[in-house]
PDB file of C-alpha atoms and ligand atoms in Angstrom:
ATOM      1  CA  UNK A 284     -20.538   6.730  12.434  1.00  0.00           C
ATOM      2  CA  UNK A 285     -17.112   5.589  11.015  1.00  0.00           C
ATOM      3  CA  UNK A 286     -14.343   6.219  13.387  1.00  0.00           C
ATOM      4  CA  UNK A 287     -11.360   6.902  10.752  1.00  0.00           C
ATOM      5  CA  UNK A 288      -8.703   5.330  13.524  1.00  0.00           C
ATOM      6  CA  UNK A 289     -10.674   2.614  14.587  1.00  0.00           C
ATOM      7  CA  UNK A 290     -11.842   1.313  11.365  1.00  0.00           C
ATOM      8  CA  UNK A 291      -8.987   1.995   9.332  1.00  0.00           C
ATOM      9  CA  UNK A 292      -9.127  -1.906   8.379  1.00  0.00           C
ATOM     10  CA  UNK A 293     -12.703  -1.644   6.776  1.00  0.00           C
ATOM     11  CA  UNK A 294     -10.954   0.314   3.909  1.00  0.00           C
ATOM     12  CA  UNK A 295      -9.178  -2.467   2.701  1.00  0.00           C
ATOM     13  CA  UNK A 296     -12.403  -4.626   2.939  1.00  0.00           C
ATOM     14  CA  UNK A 297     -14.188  -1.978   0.797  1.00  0.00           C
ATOM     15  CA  UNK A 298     -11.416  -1.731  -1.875  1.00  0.00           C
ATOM     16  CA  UNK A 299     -11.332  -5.629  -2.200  1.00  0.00           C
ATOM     17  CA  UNK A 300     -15.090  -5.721  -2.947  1.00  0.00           C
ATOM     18  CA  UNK A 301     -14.180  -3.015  -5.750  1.00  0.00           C
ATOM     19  CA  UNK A 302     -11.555  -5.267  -6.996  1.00  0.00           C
ATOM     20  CA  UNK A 303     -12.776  -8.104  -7.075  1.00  0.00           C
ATOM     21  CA  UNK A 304     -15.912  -6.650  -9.223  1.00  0.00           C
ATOM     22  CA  UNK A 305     -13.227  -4.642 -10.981  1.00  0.00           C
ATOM     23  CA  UNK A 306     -11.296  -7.886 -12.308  1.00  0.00           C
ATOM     24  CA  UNK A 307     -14.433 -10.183 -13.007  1.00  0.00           C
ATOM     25  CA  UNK A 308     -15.664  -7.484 -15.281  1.00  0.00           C
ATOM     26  CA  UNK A 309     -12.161  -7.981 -16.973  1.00  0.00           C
ATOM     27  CA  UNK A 310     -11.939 -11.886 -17.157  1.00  0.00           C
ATOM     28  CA  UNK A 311     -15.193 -12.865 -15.647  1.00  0.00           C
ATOM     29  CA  UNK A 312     -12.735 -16.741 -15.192  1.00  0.00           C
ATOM     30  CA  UNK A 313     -10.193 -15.310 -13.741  1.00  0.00           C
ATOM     31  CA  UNK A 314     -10.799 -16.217  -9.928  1.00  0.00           C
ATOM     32  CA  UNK A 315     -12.141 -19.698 -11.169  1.00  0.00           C
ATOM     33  CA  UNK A 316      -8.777 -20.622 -13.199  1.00  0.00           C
ATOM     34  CA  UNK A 317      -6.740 -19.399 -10.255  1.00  0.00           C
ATOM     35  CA  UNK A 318      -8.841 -21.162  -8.049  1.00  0.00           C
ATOM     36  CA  UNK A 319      -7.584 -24.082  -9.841  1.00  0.00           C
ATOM     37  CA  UNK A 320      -3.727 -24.338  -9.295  1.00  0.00           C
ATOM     38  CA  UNK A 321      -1.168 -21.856  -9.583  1.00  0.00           C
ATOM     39  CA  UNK A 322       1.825 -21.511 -12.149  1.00  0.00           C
ATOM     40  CA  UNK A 323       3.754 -19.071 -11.616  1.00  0.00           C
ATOM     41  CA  UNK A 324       6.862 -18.306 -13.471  1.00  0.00           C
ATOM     42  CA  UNK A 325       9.036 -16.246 -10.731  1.00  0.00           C
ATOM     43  CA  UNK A 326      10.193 -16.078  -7.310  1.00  0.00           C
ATOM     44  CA  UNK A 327      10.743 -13.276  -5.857  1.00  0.00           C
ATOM     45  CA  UNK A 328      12.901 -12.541  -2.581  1.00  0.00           C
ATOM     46  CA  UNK A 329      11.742  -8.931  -1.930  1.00  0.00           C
ATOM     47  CA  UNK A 330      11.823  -6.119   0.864  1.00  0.00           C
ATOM     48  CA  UNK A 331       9.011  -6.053   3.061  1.00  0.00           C
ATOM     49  CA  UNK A 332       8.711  -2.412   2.617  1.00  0.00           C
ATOM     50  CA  UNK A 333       5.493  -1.120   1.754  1.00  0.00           C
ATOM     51  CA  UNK A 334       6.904   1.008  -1.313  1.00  0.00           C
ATOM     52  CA  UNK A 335       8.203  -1.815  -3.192  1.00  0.00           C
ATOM     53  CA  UNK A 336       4.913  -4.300  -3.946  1.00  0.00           C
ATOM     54  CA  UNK A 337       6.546  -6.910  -6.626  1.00  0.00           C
ATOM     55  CA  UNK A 338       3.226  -7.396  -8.764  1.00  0.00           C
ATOM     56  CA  UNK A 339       2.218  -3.834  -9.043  1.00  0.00           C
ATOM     57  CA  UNK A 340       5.760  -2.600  -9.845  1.00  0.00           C
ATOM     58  CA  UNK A 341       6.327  -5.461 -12.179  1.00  0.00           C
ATOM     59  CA  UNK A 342       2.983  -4.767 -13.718  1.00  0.00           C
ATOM     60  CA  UNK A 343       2.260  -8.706 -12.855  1.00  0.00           C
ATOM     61  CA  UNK A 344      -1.400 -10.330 -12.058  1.00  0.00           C
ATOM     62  CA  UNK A 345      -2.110 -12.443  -8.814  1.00  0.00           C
ATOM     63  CA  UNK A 346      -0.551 -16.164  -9.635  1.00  0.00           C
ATOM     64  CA  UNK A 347       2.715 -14.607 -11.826  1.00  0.00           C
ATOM     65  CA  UNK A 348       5.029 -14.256  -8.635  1.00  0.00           C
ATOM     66  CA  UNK A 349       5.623 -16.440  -5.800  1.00  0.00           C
ATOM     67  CA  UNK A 350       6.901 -14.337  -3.337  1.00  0.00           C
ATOM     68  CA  UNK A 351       9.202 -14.252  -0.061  1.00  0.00           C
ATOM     69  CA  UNK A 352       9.911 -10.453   1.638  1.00  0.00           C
ATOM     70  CA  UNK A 353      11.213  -9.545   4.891  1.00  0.00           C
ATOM     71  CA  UNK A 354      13.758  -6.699   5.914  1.00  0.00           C
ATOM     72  CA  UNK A 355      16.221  -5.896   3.458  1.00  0.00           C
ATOM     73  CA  UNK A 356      16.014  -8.930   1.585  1.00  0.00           C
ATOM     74  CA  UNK A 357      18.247 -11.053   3.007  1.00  0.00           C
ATOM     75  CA  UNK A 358      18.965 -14.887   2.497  1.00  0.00           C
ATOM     76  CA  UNK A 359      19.903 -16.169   5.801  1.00  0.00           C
ATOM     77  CA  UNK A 360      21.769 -19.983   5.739  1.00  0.00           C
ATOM     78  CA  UNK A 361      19.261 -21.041   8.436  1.00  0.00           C
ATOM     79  CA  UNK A 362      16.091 -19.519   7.962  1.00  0.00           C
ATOM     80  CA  UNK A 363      13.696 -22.329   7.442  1.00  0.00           C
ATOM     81  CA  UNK A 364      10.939 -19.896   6.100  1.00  0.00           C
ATOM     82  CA  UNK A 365      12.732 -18.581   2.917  1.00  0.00           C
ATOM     83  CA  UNK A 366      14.499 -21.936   2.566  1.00  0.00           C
ATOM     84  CA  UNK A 367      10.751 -23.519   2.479  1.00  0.00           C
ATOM     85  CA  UNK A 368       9.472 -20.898   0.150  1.00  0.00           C
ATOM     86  CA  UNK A 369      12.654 -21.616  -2.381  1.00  0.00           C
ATOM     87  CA  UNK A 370      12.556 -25.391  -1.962  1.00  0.00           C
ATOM     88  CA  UNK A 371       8.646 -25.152  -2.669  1.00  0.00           C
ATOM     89  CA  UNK A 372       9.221 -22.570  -5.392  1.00  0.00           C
ATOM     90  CA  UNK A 373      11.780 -24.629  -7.283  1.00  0.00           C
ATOM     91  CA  UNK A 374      11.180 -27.861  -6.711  1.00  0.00           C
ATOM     92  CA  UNK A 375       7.194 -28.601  -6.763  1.00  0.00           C
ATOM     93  CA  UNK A 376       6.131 -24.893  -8.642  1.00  0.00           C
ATOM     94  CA  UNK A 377       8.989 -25.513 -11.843  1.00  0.00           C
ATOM     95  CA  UNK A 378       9.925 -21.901 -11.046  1.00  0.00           C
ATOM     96  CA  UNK A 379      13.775 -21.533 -13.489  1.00  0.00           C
ATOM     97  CA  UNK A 380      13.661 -17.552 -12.386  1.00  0.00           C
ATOM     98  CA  UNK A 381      14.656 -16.891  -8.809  1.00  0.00           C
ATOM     99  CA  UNK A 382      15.122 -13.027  -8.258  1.00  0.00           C
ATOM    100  CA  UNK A 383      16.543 -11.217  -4.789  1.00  0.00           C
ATOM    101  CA  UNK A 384      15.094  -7.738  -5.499  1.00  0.00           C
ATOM    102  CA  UNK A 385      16.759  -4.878  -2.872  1.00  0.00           C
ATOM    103  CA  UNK A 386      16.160  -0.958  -3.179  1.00  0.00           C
ATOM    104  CA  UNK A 387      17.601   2.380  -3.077  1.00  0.00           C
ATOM    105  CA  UNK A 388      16.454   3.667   0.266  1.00  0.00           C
ATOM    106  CA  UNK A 389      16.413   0.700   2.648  1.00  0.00           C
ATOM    107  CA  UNK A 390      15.567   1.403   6.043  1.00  0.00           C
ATOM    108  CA  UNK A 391      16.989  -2.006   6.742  1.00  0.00           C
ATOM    109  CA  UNK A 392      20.711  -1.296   5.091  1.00  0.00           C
ATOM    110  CA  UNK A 393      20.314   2.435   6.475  1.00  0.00           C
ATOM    111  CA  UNK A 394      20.027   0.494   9.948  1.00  0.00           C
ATOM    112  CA  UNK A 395      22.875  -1.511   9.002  1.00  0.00           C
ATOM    113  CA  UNK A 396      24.908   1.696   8.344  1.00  0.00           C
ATOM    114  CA  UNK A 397      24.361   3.532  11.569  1.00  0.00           C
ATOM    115  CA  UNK A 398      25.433   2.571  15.940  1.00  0.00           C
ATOM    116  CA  UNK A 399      23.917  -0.747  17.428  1.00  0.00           C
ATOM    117  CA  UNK A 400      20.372  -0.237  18.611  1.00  0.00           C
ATOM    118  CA  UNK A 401      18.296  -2.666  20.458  1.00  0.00           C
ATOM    119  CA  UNK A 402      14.730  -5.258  19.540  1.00  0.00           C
ATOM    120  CA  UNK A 403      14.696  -8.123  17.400  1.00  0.00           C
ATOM    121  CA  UNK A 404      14.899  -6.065  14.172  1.00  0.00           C
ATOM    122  CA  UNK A 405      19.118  -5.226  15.636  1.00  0.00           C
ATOM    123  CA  UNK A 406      19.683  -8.914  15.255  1.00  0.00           C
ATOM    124  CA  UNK A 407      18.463  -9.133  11.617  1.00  0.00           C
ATOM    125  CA  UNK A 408      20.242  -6.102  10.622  1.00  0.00           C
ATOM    126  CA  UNK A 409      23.314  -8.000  11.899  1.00  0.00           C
ATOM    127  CA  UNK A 410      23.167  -9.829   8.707  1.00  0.00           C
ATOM    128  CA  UNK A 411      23.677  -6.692   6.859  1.00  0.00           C
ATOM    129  CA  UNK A 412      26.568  -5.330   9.012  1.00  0.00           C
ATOM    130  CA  UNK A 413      28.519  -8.645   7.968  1.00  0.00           C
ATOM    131  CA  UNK A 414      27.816  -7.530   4.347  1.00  0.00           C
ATOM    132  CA  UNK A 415      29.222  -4.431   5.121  1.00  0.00           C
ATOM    133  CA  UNK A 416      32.097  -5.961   6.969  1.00  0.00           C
ATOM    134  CA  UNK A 417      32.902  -8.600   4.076  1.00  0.00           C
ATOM    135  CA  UNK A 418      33.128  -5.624   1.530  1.00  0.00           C
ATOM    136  CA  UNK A 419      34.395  -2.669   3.742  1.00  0.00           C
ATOM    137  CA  UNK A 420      37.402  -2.047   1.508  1.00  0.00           C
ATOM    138  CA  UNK A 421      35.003  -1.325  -1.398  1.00  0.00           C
ATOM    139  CA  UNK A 422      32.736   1.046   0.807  1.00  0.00           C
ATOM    140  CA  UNK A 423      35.183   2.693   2.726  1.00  0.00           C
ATOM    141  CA  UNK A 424      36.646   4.038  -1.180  1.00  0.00           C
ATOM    142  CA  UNK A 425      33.120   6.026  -1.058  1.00  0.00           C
ATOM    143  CA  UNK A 426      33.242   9.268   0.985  1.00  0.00           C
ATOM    144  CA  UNK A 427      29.712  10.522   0.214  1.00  0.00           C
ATOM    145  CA  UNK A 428      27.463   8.765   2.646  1.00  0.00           C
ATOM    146  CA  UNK A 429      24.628   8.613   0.204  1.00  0.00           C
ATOM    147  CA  UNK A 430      26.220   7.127  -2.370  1.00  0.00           C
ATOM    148  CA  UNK A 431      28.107   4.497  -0.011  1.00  0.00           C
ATOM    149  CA  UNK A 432      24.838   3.185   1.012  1.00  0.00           C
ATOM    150  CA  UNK A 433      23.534   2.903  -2.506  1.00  0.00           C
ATOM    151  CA  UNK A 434      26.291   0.912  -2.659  1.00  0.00           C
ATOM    152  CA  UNK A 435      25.926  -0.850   0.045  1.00  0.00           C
ATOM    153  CA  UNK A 436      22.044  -1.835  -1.324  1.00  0.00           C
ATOM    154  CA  UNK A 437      23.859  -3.236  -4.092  1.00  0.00           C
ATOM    155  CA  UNK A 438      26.237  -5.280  -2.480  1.00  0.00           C
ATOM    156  CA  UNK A 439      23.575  -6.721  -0.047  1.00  0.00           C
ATOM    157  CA  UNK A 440      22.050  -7.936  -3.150  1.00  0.00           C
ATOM    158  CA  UNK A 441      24.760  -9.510  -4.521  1.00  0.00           C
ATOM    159  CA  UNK A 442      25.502 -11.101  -1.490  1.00  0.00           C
ATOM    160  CA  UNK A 443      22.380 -12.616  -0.915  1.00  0.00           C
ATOM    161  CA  UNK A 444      21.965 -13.919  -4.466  1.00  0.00           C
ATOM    162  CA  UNK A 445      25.230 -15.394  -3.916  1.00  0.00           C
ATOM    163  CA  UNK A 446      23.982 -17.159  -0.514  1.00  0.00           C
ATOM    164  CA  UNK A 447      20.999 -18.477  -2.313  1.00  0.00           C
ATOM    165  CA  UNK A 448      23.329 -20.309  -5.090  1.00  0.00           C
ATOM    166  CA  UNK A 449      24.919 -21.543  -2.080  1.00  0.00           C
ATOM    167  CA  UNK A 450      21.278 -23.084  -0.580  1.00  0.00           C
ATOM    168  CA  UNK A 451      21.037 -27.054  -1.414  1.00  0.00           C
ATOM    169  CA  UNK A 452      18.192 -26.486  -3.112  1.00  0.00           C
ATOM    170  CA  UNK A 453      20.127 -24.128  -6.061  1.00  0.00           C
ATOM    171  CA  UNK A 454      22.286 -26.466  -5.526  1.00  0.00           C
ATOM    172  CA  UNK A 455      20.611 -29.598  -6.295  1.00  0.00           C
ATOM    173  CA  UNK A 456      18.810 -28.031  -9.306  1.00  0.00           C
ATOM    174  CA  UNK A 457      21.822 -26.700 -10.694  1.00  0.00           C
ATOM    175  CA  UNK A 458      23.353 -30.715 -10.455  1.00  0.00           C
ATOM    176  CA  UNK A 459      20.124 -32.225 -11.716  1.00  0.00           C
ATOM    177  CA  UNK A 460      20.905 -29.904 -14.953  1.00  0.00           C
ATOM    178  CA  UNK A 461      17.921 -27.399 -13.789  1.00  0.00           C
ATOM    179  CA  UNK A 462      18.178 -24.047 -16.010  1.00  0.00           C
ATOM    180  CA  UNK A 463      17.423 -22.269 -12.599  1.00  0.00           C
ATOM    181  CA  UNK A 464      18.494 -18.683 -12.830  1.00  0.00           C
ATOM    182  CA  UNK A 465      19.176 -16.353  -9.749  1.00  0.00           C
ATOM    183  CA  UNK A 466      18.853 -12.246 -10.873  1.00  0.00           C
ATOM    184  CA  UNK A 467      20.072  -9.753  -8.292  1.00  0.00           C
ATOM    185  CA  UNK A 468      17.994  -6.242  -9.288  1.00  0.00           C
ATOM    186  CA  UNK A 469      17.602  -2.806  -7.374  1.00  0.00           C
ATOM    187  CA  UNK A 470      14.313  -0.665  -7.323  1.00  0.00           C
ATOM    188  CA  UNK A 471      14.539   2.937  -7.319  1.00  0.00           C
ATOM    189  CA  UNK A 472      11.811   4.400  -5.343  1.00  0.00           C
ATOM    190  CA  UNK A 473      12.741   7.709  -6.860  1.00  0.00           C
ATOM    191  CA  UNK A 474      11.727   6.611 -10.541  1.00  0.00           C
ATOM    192  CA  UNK A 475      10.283   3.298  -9.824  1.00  0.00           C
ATOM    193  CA  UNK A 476      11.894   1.592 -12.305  1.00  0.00           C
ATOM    194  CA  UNK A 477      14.461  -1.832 -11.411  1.00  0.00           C
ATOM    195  CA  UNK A 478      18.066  -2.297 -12.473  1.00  0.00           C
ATOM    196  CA  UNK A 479      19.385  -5.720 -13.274  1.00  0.00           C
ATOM    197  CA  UNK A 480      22.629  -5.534 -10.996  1.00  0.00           C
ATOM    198  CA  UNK A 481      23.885  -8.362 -13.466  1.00  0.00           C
ATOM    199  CA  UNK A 482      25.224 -10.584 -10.743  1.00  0.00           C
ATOM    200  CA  UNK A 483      22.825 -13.709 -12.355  1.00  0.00           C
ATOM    201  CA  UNK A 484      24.195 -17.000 -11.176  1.00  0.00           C
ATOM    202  CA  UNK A 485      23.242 -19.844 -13.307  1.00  0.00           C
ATOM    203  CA  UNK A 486      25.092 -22.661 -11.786  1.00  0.00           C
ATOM    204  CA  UNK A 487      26.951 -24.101  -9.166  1.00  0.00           C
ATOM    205  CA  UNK A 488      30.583 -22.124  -9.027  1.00  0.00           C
ATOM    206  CA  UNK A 489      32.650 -25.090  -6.935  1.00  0.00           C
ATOM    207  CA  UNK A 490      35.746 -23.115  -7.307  1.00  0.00           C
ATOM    208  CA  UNK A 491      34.056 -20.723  -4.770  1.00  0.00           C
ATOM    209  CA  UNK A 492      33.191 -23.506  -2.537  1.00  0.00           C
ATOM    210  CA  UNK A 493      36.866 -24.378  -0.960  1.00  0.00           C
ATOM    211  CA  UNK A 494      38.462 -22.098   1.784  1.00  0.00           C
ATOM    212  CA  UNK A 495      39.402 -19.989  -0.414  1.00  0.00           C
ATOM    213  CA  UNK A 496      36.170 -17.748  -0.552  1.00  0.00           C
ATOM    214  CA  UNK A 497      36.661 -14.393  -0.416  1.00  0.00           C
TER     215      UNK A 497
HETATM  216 CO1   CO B 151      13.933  -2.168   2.446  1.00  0.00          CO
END
């Protein structure tokens, strides 16, 4: 007998046989030609949360998107796993189309919003609390709550689009003439449809580089 709790996993086996069958009756060389290499034309720095899947709400197939997600998408100077993923993603994969896609509704920013708490996931949120702190004359113009942390998706976005141009890999493309683009979009869980925040970086800005960074 199936014990629903215990075998919750098996599900997911079950739907992958259905699939699987379901996209070799489709393009019976599908699995064979992605076998073969992949070529995808996107990267995509994402959320981790479960609502916001880049291929399915992009209406993308496995070996469009090469994809990094963790809590409330954030590019972090030091972090050796996204830096991989965009030096690999850039550099050997060709990709020119680097998006950093927050949402409305981000348990991560909400976090970021609220006291200090405690666990590893209070140290990554710290990330976001400097976001907050860099732009707190913007957020504290916004008295409804709500829409200050809309806002405050937004600006996490920005910010971390603007980190990435600041990775050596951006900018090393960017000096080698690379038409490497970096999008900042939001996701509405609401309506599921993305906004383009239009904060698209396209090369390296050196007058931002000096002390002088705001
Ligand atoms: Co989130």
């Amino acid at each position: 007998m199936l014990d629903i709790k215990a075998d919750l996993h098996k599900i997911l086996l079950g739907r992958n046989k259905d699939w699987s069958e379901k996209m070799l009756k489709e393009n019976p060389e599908l699995f064979e030609e992605l076998a073969q290499h992949q070529n995808p034309f996107f990267l995509w720095i994402g959320c981790s949360d479960s609502r916001v899947p880049p291929n399915q709400i992009t209406g993308t197939m496995p070996g469009d998107i090469f994809i990094h997600r963790n809590i409330a998408n954030v590019v972090v100077h030091t972090d050796m796993n996204l830096l991989s993923v965009v030096d690999y993603g850039v550099n050997v994969l060709g990709i020119d189309h680097v998006i950093v896609c927050g949402h409305y509704g981000c348990g991560g920013v909400k976090a970021a919003m609220g006291p200090e708490f405690g666990g590893a996931a209070a140290s990554w949120v710290r990330h976001i609390r400097d976001v907050a702190r860099i732009h707190h004359a913007d957020l504290d113009m916004i008295a409804d709550e709500k829409e200050r942390f809309d806002r405050l998706v937004e600006l996490n976005v920005a910010e971390q689009v603007y980190d990435l141009s600041r990775t050596t890999v951006l900018r090393d493309a960017w000096t080698k003439k690379r038409k490497v683009q970096v999008h900042g979009w939001v996701y509405s869980l609401k309506d599921g449809l993305i906004t383009d925040l239009n904060v698209t970086r396209t090369r390296y800005e050196a007058e931002e580089a000096g002390v002088d960074v705001d």
